[in-house]
mmCIF file of C-alpha atoms in Angstrom:
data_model
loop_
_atom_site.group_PDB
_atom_site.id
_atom_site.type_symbol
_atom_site.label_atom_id
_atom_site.label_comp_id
_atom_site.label_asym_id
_atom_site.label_seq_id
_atom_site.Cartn_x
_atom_site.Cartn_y
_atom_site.Cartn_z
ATOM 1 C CA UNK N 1230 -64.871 170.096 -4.447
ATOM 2 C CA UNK N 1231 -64.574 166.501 -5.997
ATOM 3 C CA UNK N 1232 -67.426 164.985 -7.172
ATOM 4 C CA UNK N 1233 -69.451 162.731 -5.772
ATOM 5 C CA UNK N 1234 -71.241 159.881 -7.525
ATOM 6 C CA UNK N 1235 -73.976 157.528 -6.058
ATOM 7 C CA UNK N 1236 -73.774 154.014 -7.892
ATOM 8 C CA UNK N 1237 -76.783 151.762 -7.176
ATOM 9 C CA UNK N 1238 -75.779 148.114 -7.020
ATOM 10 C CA UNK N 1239 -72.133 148.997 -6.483
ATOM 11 C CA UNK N 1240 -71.636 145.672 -4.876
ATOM 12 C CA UNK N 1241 -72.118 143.598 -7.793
ATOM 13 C CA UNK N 1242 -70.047 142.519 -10.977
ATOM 14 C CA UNK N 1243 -70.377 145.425 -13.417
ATOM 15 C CA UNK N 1244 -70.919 148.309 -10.351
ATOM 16 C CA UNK N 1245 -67.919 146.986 -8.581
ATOM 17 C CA UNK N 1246 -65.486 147.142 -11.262
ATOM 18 C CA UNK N 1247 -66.867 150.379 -12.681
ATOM 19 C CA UNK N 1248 -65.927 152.101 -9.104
ATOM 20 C CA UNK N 1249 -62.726 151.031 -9.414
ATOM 21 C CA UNK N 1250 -62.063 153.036 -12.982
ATOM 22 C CA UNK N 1251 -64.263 155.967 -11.616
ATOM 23 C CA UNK N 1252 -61.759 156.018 -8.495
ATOM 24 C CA UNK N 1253 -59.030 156.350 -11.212
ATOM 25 C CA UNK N 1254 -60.484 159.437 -12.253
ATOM 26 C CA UNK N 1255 -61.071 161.196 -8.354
ATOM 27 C CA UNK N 1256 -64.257 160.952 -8.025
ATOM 28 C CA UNK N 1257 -65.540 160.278 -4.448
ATOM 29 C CA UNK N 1258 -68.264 157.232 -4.369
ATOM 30 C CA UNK N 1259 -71.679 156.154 -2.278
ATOM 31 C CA UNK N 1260 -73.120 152.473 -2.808
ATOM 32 C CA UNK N 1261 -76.604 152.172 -2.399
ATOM 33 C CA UNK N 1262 -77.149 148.349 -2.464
ATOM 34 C CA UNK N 1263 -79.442 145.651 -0.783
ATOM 35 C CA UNK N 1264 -77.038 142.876 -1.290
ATOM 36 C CA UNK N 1265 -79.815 140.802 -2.717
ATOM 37 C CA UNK N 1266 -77.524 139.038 -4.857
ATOM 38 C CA UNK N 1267 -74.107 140.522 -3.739
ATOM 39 C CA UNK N 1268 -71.505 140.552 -1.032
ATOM 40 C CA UNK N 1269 -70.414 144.073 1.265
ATOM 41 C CA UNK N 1270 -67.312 142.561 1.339
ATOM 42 C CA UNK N 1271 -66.521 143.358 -2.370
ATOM 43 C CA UNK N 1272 -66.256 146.818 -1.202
ATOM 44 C CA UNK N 1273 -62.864 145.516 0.743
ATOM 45 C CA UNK N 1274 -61.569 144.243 -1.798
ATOM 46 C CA UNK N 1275 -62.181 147.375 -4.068
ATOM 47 C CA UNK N 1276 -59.756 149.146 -0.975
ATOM 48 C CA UNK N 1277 -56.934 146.750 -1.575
ATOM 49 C CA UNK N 1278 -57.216 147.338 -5.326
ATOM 50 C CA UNK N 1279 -57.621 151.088 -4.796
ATOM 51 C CA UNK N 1280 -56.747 152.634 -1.575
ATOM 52 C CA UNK N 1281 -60.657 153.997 -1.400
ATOM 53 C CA UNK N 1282 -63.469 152.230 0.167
ATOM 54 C CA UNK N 1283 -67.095 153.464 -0.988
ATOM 55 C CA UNK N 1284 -69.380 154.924 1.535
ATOM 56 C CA UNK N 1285 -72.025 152.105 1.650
ATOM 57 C CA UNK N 1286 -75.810 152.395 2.519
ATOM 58 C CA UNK N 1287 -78.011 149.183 2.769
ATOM 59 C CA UNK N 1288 -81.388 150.506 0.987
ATOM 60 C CA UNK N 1289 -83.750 148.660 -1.399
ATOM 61 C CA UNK N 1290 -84.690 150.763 -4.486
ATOM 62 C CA UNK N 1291 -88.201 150.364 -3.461
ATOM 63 C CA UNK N 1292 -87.669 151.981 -0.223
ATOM 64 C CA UNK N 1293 -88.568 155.399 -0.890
ATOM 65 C CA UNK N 1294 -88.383 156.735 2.823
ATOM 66 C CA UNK N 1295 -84.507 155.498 2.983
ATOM 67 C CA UNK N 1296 -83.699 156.599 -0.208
ATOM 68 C CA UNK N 1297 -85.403 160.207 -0.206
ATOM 69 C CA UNK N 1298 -83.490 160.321 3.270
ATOM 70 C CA UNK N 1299 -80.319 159.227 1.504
ATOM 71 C CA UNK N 1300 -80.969 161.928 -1.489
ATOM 72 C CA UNK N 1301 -81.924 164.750 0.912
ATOM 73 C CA UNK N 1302 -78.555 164.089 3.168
ATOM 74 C CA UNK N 1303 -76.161 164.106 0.251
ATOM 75 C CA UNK N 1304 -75.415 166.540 -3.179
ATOM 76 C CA UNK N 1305 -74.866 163.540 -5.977
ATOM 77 C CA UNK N 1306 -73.628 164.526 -9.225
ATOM 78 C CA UNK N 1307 -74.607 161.843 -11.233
ATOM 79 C CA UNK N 1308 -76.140 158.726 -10.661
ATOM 80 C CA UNK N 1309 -74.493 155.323 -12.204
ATOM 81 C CA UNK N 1310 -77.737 152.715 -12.143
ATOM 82 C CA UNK N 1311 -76.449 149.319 -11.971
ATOM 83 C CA UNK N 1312 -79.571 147.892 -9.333
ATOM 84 C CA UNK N 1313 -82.149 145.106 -10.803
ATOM 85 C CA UNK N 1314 -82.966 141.469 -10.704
ATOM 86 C CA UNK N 1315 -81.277 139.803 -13.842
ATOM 87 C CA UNK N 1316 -81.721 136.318 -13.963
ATOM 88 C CA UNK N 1317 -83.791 135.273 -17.302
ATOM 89 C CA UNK N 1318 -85.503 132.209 -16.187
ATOM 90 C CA UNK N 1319 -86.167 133.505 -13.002
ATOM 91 C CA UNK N 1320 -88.108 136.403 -14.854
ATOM 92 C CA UNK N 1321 -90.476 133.807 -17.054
ATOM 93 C CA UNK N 1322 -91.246 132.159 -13.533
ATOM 94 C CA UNK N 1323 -91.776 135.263 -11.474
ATOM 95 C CA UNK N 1324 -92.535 138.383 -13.816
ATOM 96 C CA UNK N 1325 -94.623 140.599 -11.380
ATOM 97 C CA UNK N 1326 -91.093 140.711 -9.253
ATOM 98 C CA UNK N 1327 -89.064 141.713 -11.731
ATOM 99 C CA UNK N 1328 -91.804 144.407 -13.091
ATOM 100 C CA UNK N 1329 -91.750 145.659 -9.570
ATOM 101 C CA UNK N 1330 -87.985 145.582 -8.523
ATOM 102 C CA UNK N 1331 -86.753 146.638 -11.833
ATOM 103 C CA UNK N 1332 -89.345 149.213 -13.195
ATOM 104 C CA UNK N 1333 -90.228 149.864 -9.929
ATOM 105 C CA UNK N 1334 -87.023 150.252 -8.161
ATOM 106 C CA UNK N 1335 -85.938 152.742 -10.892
ATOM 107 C CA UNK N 1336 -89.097 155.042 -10.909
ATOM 108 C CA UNK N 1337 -88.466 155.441 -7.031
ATOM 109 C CA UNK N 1338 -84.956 156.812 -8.355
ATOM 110 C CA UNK N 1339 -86.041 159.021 -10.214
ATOM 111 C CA UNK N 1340 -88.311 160.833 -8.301
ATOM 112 C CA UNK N 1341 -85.705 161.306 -5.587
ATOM 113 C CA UNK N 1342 -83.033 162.250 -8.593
ATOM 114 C CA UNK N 1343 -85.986 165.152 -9.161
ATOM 115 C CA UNK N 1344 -86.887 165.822 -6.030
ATOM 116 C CA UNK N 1345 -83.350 166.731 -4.796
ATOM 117 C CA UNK N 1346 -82.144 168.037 -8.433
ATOM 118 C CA UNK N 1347 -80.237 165.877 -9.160
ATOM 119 C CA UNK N 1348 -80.092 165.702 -13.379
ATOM 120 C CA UNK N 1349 -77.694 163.088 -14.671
ATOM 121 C CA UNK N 1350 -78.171 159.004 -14.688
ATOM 122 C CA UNK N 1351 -76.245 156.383 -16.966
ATOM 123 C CA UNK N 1352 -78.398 153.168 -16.978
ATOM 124 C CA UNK N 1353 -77.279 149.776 -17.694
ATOM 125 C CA UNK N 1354 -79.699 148.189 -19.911
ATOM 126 C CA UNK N 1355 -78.922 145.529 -22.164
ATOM 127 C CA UNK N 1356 -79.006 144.167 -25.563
ATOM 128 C CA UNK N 1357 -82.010 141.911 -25.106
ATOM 129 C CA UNK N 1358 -83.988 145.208 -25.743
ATOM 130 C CA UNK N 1359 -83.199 144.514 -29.635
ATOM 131 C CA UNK N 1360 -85.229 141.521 -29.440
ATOM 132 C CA UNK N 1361 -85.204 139.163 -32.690
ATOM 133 C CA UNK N 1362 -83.353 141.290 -35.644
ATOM 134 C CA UNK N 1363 -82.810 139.873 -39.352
ATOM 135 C CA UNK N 1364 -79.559 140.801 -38.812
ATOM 136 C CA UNK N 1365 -76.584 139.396 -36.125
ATOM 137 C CA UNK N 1366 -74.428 142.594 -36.155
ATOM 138 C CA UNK N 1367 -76.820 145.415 -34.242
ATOM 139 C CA UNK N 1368 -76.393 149.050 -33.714
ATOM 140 C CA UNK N 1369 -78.227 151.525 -31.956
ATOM 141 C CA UNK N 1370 -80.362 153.001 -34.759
ATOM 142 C CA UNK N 1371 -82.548 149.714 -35.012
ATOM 143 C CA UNK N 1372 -85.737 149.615 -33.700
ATOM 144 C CA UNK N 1373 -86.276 147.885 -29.935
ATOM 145 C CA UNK N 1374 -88.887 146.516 -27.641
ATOM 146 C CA UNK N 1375 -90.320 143.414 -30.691
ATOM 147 C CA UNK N 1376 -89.411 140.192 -29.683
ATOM 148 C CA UNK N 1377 -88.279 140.316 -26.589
ATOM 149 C CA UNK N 1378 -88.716 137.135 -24.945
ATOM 150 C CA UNK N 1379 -88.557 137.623 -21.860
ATOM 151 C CA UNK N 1380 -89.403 139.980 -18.723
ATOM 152 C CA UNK N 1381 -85.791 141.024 -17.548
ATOM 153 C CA UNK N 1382 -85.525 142.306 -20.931
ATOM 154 C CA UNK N 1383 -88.721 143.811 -21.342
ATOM 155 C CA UNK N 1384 -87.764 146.055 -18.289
ATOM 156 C CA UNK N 1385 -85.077 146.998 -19.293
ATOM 157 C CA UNK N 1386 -86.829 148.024 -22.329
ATOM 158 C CA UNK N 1387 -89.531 149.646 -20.282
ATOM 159 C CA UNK N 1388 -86.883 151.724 -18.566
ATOM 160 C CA UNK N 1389 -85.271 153.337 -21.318
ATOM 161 C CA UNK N 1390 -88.541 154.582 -22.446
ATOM 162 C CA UNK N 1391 -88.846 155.879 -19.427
ATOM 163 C CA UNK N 1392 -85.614 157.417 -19.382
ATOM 164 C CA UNK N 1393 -86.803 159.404 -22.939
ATOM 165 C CA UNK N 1394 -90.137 160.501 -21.508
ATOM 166 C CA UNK N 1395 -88.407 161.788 -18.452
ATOM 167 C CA UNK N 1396 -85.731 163.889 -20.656
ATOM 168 C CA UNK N 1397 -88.763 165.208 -23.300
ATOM 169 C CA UNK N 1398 -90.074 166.764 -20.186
ATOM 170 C CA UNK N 1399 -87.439 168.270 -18.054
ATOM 171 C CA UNK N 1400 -85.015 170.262 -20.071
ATOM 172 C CA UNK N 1401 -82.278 169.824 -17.741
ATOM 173 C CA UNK N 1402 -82.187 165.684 -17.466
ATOM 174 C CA UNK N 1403 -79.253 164.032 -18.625
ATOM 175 C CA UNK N 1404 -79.587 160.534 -19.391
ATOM 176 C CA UNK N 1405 -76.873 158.057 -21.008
ATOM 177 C CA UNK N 1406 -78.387 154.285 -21.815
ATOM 178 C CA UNK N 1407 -75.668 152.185 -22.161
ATOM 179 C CA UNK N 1408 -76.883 148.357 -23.978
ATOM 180 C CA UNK N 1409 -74.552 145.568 -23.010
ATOM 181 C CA UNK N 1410 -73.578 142.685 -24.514
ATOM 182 C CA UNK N 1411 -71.733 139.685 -23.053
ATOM 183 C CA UNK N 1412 -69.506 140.742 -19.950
ATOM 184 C CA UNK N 1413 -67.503 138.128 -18.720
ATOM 185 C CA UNK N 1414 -63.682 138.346 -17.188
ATOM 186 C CA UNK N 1415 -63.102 140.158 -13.894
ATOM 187 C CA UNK N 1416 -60.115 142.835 -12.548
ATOM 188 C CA UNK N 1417 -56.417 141.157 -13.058
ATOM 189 C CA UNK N 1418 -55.963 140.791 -10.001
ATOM 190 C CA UNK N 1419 -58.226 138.363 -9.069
ATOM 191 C CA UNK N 1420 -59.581 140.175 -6.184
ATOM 192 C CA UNK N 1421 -63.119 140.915 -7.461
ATOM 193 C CA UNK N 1422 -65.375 139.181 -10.268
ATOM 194 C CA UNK N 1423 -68.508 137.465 -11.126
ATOM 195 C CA UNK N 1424 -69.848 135.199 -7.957
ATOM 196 C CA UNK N 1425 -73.756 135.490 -7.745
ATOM 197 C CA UNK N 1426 -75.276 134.261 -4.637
ATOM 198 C CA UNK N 1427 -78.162 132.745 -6.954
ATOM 199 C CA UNK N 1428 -78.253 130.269 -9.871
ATOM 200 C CA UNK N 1429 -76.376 132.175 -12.948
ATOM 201 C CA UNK N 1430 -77.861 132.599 -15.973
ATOM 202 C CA UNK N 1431 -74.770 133.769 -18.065
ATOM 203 C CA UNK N 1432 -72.535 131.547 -19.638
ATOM 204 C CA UNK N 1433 -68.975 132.391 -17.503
ATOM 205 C CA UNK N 1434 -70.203 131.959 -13.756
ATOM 206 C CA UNK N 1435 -71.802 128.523 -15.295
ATOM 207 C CA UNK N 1436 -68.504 127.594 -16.879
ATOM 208 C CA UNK N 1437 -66.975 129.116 -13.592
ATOM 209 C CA UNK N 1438 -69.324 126.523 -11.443
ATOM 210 C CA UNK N 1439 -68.770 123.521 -13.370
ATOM 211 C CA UNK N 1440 -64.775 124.359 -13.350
ATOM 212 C CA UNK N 1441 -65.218 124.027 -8.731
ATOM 213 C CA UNK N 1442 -67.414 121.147 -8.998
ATOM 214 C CA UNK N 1443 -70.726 122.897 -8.215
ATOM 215 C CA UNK N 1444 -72.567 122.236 -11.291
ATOM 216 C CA UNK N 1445 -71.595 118.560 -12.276
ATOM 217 C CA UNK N 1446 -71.935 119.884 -16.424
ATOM 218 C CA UNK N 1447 -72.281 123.172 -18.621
ATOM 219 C CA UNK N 1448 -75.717 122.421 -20.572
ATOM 220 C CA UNK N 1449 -74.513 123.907 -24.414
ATOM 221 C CA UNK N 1450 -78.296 125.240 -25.884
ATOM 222 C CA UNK N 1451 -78.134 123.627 -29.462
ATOM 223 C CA UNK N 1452 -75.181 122.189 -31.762
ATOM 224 C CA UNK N 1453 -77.277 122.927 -34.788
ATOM 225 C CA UNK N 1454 -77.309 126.616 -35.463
ATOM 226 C CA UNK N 1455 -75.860 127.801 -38.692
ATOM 227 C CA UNK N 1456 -72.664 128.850 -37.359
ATOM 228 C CA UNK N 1457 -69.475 127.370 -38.598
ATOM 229 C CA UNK N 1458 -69.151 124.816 -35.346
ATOM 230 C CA UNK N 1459 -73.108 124.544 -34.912
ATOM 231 C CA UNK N 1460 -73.004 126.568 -31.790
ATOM 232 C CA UNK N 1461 -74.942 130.256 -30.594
ATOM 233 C CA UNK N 1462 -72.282 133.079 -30.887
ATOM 234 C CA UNK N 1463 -72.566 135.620 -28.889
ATOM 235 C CA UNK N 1464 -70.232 139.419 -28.325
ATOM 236 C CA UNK N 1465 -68.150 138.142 -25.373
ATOM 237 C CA UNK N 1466 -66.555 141.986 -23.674
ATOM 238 C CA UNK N 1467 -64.035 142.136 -20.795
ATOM 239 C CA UNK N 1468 -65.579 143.715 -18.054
ATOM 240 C CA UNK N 1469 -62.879 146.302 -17.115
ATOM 241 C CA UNK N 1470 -63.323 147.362 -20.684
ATOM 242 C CA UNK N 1471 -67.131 147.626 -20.048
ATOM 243 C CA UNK N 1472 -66.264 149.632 -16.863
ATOM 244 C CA UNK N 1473 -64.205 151.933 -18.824
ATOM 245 C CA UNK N 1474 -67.095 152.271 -21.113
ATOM 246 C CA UNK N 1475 -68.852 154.364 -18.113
ATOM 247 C CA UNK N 1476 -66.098 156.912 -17.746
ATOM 248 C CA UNK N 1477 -65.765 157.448 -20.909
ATOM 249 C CA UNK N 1478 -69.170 158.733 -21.830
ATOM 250 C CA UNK N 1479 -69.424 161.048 -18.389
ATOM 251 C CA UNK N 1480 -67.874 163.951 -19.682
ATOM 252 C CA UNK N 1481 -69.940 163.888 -22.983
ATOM 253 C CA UNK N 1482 -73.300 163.952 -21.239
ATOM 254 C CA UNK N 1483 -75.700 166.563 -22.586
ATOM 255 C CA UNK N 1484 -79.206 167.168 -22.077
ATOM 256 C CA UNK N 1485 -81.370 164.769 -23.517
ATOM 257 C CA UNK N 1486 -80.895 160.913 -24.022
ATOM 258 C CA UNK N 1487 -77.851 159.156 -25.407
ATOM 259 C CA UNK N 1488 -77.496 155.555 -26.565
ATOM 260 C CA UNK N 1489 -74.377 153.774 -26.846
ATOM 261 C CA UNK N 1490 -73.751 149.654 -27.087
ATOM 262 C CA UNK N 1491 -71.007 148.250 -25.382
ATOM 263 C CA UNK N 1492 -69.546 145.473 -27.085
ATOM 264 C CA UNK N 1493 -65.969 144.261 -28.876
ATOM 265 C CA UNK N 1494 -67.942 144.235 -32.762
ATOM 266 C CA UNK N 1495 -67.156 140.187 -33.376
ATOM 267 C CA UNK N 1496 -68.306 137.133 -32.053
ATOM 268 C CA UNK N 1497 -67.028 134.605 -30.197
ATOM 269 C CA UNK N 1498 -69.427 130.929 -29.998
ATOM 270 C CA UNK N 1499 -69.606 128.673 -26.568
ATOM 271 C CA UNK N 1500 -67.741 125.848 -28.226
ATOM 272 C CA UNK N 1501 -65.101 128.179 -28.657
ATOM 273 C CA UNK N 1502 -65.490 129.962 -25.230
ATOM 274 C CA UNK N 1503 -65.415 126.191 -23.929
ATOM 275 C CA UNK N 1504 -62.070 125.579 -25.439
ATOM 276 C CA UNK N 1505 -60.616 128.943 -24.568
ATOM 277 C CA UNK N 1506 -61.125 128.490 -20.970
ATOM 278 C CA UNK N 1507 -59.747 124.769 -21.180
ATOM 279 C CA UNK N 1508 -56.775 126.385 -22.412
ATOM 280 C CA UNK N 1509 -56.719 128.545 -20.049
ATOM 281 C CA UNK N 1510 -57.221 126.573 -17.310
ATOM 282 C CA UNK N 1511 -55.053 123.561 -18.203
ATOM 283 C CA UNK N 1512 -57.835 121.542 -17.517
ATOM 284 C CA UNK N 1513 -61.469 119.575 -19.612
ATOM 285 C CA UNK N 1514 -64.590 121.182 -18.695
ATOM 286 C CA UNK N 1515 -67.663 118.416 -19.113
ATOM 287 C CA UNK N 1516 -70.584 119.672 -20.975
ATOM 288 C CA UNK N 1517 -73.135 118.208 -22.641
ATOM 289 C CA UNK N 1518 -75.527 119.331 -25.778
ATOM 290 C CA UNK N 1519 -79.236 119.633 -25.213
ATOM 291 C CA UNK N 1520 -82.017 121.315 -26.754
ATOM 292 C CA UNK N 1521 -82.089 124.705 -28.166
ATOM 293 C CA UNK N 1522 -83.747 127.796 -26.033
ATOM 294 C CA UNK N 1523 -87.083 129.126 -27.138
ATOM 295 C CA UNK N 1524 -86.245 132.778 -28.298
ATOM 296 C CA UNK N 1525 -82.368 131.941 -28.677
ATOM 297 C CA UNK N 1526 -80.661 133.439 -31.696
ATOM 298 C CA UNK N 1527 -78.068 131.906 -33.627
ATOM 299 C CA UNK N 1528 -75.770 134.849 -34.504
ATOM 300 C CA UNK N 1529 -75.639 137.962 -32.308
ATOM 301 C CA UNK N 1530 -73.050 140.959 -31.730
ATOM 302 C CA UNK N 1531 -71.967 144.353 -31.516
ATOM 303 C CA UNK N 1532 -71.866 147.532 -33.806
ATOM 304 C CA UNK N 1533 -69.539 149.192 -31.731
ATOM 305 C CA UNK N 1534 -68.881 152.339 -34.074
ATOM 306 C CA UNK N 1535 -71.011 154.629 -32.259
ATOM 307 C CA UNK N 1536 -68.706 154.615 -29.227
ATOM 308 C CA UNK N 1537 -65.746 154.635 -30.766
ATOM 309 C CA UNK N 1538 -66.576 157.688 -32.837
ATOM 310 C CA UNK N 1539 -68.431 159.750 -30.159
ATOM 311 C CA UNK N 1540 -66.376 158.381 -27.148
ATOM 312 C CA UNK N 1541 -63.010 157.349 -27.936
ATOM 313 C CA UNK N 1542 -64.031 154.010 -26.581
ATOM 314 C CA UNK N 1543 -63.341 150.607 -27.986
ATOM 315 C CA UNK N 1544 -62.622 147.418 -26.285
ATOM 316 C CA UNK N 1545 -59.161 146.172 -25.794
ATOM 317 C CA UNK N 1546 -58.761 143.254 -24.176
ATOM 318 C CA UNK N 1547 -59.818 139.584 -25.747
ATOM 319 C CA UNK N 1548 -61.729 136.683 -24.522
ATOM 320 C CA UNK N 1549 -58.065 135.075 -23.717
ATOM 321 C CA UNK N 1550 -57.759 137.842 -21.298
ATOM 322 C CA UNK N 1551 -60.826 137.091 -19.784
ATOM 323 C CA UNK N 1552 -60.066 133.458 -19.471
ATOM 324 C CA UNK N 1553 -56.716 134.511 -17.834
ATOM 325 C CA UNK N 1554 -58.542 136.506 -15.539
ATOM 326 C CA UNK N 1555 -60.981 134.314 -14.454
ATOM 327 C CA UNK N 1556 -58.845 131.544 -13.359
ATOM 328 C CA UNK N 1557 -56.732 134.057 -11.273
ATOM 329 C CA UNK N 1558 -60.084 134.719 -9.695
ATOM 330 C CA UNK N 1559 -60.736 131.079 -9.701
ATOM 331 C CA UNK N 1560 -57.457 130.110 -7.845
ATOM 332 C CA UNK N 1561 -58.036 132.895 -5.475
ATOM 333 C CA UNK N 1562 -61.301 132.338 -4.144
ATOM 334 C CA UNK N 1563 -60.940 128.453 -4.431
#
């Protein structure tokens, strides 16, 4: 009998193209989304790429009824947790809904995961859970949860302890906390990518705005950092590789709690992710520099080793790729 996964905000960027490499493998697929900040319709376009269209189920995390009905009606073997508010700002304006949705949303999870025995979860969390570190390059025997400036990334945070406290007391939980860098890119075809319904936060769907005309400029956070063109550098990763990234660690899950970063291991800064997509795109992309961020590093990126050693994952594909990628998406939706 072929396995079937439930993936919680399967209709957004990172979900979407992570179904499409777990379809590469046979597994069978459920979306549990509440298209706060997605489109159903992505869930087409994952059929065209793959033949397969996900099962899909309209629930809010912090529905319990639906989702215990949900749990109760279906045998999941493994959940992939994509589902949570992610906008920064937003989080510094309105912190009691992202403590709620987030944290929240998650805890409801759980206790359906437990309730219906169901023992394995990968969560996407992030790298904002490393807060301020003396050192750019970060791996995932550091310590987390100091200096986080903000509330998105203090859930985050908040959920991976969870996550431990849940495997110290159930023998047979299998958790896998996967901490993201930069994703940016979309599938080469063009068919699915990045396309928030609300303001972005992230550097591509900005660039990605200001390239259509919907944001007259890209606002570049500080010229002044000491990097060797003055700008913040961040770990840029191709999303397909950061889908693969998922697969990859399934088969190694054990009981307990493992932690991997996702992440190519250099950096890449936004003047140079600036010119990269001009290149790319043929075309100038206005910007303009203002202030720094409160809380914004200078220098910050990947120790992918981890991974690479204990997965037989590395990233592949470049920040070129992603460039080419995006304006196939671009032209396709424009």
């Amino acid at each position: 009998m072929t396995e079937r996964i439930l993936v919680t905000g399967g209709t957004g960027y990172i979900g979407s193209h992570t179904i499409i490499e777990l379809y590469k493998k046979g597994y069978e697929i459920d979306v549990l989304d509440n298209l706060f900040n997605s489109k159903e319709s992505v869930l087409d376009k994952i059929k065209e790429i793959t033949g397969k269209r996900p099962r899909f189920f309209k629930i809010d995390l912090l529905d319990y009824e639906k989702m215990d009905k949900l749990f109760l009606e279906n045998q999941y073997s493994l959940v992939l947790h994509f589902a949570g508010l992610k906008a920064v700002g937003e989080s510094v304006e309105k912190p009691l809904k992202y403590y709620e949705n987030n944290v929240g949303g998650t805890i409801n999870l759980l206790k359906c995961m437990k309730n219906h025995g169901v023992h394995k979860i990968i969560f996407s969390s992030s790298a904002t859970v490393y807060g301020e570190q003396p050192v750019p390059k970060l791996d995932e025997t550091m310590p987390t949860g100091m200096g986080i400036t903000n509330p998105y990334g203090e859930t985050k945070h908040i959920i991976e302890e969870i996550l431990k406290d849940v495997a110290e007391s159930d023998p047979k939980f299998e958790a896998v906390i996967l901490r993201y860098f930069n994703p940016v890119g979309n599938h080469p075809s063009g068919l699915i990518g990045e396309d928030p319904n609300d303001i972005p936060n992230n550097l591509m769907p900005i660039i990605m705005k200001v390239s259509r005309g919907e944001i007259p400029e890209l606002s570049v956070y500080g010229d002044d950092y000491p990097t060797p063109d003055g700008s913040g550098i961040r770990d840029f990763i191709h999303v397909v590789d950061l889908a693969k990234g998922h697969v990859a660690v399934i088969d190694k899950m054990k009981p307990g709690v493992l932690i991997y970063n996702l992440g190519t291991g250099r950096g890449t800064s936004v003047f140079e992710m600036i010119k990269a997509f001009e290149k790319a795109s043929g075309k100038k992309l206005p910007y303009k520099v203002v202030e720094r961020r409160a809380g914004d590093l200078a220098e910050m990126y990947a120790d992918p080793a981890k991974a690479e050693k204990e997965l037989g994952w590395k990233a592949e594909l470049t920040v070129e790729d992603a460039m080419r990628d995006t304006i196939c998406y671009l032209n396709k939706i424009s």
